[in-house]
């Protein structure tokens, strides 16, 4: 059971990093659009930051819930 818990923790951590990278790249796109007055890039950057942040937050919560639930299982 410890191996499964560890694998789920690693998978959750990877998903959080991907979400935070989405926030970073979204910010980069937003700042480019803001600098060049390109509303399409601004909107795309905002969506990227929001989606990345939501993905990181949800991944953290789901991973913690799964690990906690797995730890309560006893044979």
PDB file of C-alpha atoms in Angstrom:
ATOM      1  CA  UNK A   1       0.000   0.000   0.000  1.00  0.00           C
ATOM      2  CA  UNK A   2       2.927   2.303   0.662  1.00  0.00           C
ATOM      3  CA  UNK A   3       4.054   1.990  -2.969  1.00  0.00           C
ATOM      4  CA  UNK A   4       0.614   2.967  -4.265  1.00  0.00           C
ATOM      5  CA  UNK A   5       0.501   5.948  -1.913  1.00  0.00           C
ATOM      6  CA  UNK A   6       3.934   7.068  -3.028  1.00  0.00           C
ATOM      7  CA  UNK A   7       3.040   6.726  -6.738  1.00  0.00           C
ATOM      8  CA  UNK A   8      -0.137   8.752  -6.272  1.00  0.00           C
ATOM      9  CA  UNK A   9       1.837  11.412  -4.392  1.00  0.00           C
ATOM     10  CA  UNK A  10       4.391  11.619  -7.192  1.00  0.00           C
ATOM     11  CA  UNK A  11       1.671  11.806  -9.839  1.00  0.00           C
ATOM     12  CA  UNK A  12      -0.077  14.572  -7.909  1.00  0.00           C
ATOM     13  CA  UNK A  13       3.165  16.493  -7.564  1.00  0.00           C
ATOM     14  CA  UNK A  14       3.790  16.271 -11.299  1.00  0.00           C
ATOM     15  CA  UNK A  15       0.286  17.587 -12.001  1.00  0.00           C
ATOM     16  CA  UNK A  16       0.839  20.494  -9.605  1.00  0.00           C
ATOM     17  CA  UNK A  17       4.104  21.399 -11.348  1.00  0.00           C
ATOM     18  CA  UNK A  18       2.360  21.272 -14.741  1.00  0.00           C
ATOM     19  CA  UNK A  19      -0.372  23.558 -13.421  1.00  0.00           C
ATOM     20  CA  UNK A  20       2.136  26.033 -12.012  1.00  0.00           C
ATOM     21  CA  UNK A  21       4.019  25.998 -15.313  1.00  0.00           C
ATOM     22  CA  UNK A  22       0.707  26.897 -16.964  1.00  0.00           C
ATOM     23  CA  UNK A  23       0.449  29.890 -14.637  1.00  0.00           C
ATOM     24  CA  UNK A  24       3.986  30.952 -15.526  1.00  0.00           C
ATOM     25  CA  UNK A  25       3.511  30.620 -19.298  1.00  0.00           C
ATOM     26  CA  UNK A  26       0.109  32.282 -19.069  1.00  0.00           C
ATOM     27  CA  UNK A  27       1.684  35.233 -17.291  1.00  0.00           C
ATOM     28  CA  UNK A  28       4.356  35.438 -19.975  1.00  0.00           C
ATOM     29  CA  UNK A  29       1.716  35.494 -22.714  1.00  0.00           C
ATOM     30  CA  UNK A  30      -0.384  38.024 -20.784  1.00  0.00           C
ATOM     31  CA  UNK A  31       2.560  40.386 -20.324  1.00  0.00           C
ATOM     32  CA  UNK A  32       3.443  40.150 -24.033  1.00  0.00           C
ATOM     33  CA  UNK A  33      -0.139  40.971 -24.956  1.00  0.00           C
ATOM     34  CA  UNK A  34      -0.268  43.801 -22.448  1.00  0.00           C
ATOM     35  CA  UNK A  35       2.986  45.255 -23.779  1.00  0.00           C
ATOM     36  CA  UNK A  36       1.886  45.053 -27.434  1.00  0.00           C
ATOM     37  CA  UNK A  37      -1.796  45.905 -26.843  1.00  0.00           C
ATOM     38  CA  UNK A  38      -2.913  42.551 -28.250  1.00  0.00           C
ATOM     39  CA  UNK A  39      -6.237  41.636 -26.641  1.00  0.00           C
ATOM     40  CA  UNK A  40      -6.111  38.059 -27.940  1.00  0.00           C
ATOM     41  CA  UNK A  41      -2.820  37.379 -26.152  1.00  0.00           C
ATOM     42  CA  UNK A  42      -4.091  39.079 -23.014  1.00  0.00           C
ATOM     43  CA  UNK A  43      -7.191  36.867 -22.954  1.00  0.00           C
ATOM     44  CA  UNK A  44      -5.174  33.758 -23.761  1.00  0.00           C
ATOM     45  CA  UNK A  45      -2.672  34.553 -21.017  1.00  0.00           C
ATOM     46  CA  UNK A  46      -5.418  35.137 -18.452  1.00  0.00           C
ATOM     47  CA  UNK A  47      -7.074  31.848 -19.352  1.00  0.00           C
ATOM     48  CA  UNK A  48      -3.730  30.067 -19.056  1.00  0.00           C
ATOM     49  CA  UNK A  49      -3.059  31.541 -15.619  1.00  0.00           C
ATOM     50  CA  UNK A  50      -6.539  30.701 -14.358  1.00  0.00           C
ATOM     51  CA  UNK A  51      -6.543  27.175 -15.769  1.00  0.00           C
ATOM     52  CA  UNK A  52      -3.039  26.475 -14.474  1.00  0.00           C
ATOM     53  CA  UNK A  53      -3.893  27.741 -10.998  1.00  0.00           C
ATOM     54  CA  UNK A  54      -7.100  25.737 -10.875  1.00  0.00           C
ATOM     55  CA  UNK A  55      -5.279  22.619 -12.053  1.00  0.00           C
ATOM     56  CA  UNK A  56      -2.604  23.035  -9.364  1.00  0.00           C
ATOM     57  CA  UNK A  57      -5.180  23.624  -6.620  1.00  0.00           C
ATOM     58  CA  UNK A  58      -7.438  20.746  -7.623  1.00  0.00           C
ATOM     59  CA  UNK A  59      -4.497  18.367  -8.062  1.00  0.00           C
ATOM     60  CA  UNK A  60      -3.255  19.203  -4.579  1.00  0.00           C
ATOM     61  CA  UNK A  61      -6.650  18.600  -2.991  1.00  0.00           C
ATOM     62  CA  UNK A  62      -7.433  15.413  -4.886  1.00  0.00           C
ATOM     63  CA  UNK A  63      -4.002  13.944  -4.231  1.00  0.00           C
ATOM     64  CA  UNK A  64      -4.220  14.702  -0.514  1.00  0.00           C
ATOM     65  CA  UNK A  65      -7.700  13.184  -0.340  1.00  0.00           C
ATOM     66  CA  UNK A  66      -6.662   9.998  -2.147  1.00  0.00           C
ATOM     67  CA  UNK A  67      -3.578   9.554   0.031  1.00  0.00           C
ATOM     68  CA  UNK A  68      -5.567  10.149   3.211  1.00  0.00           C
ATOM     69  CA  UNK A  69      -8.222   7.666   2.119  1.00  0.00           C
ATOM     70  CA  UNK A  70      -5.636   5.046   1.201  1.00  0.00           C
ATOM     71  CA  UNK A  71      -4.013   5.441   4.599  1.00  0.00           C
ATOM     72  CA  UNK A  72      -7.293   4.618   6.345  1.00  0.00           C
ATOM     73  CA  UNK A  73      -7.616   1.270   4.585  1.00  0.00           C
ATOM     74  CA  UNK A  74      -6.474  -1.611   6.765  1.00  0.00           C
ATOM     75  CA  UNK A  75      -6.393  -5.308   6.033  1.00  0.00           C
TER      76      UNK A  75
END
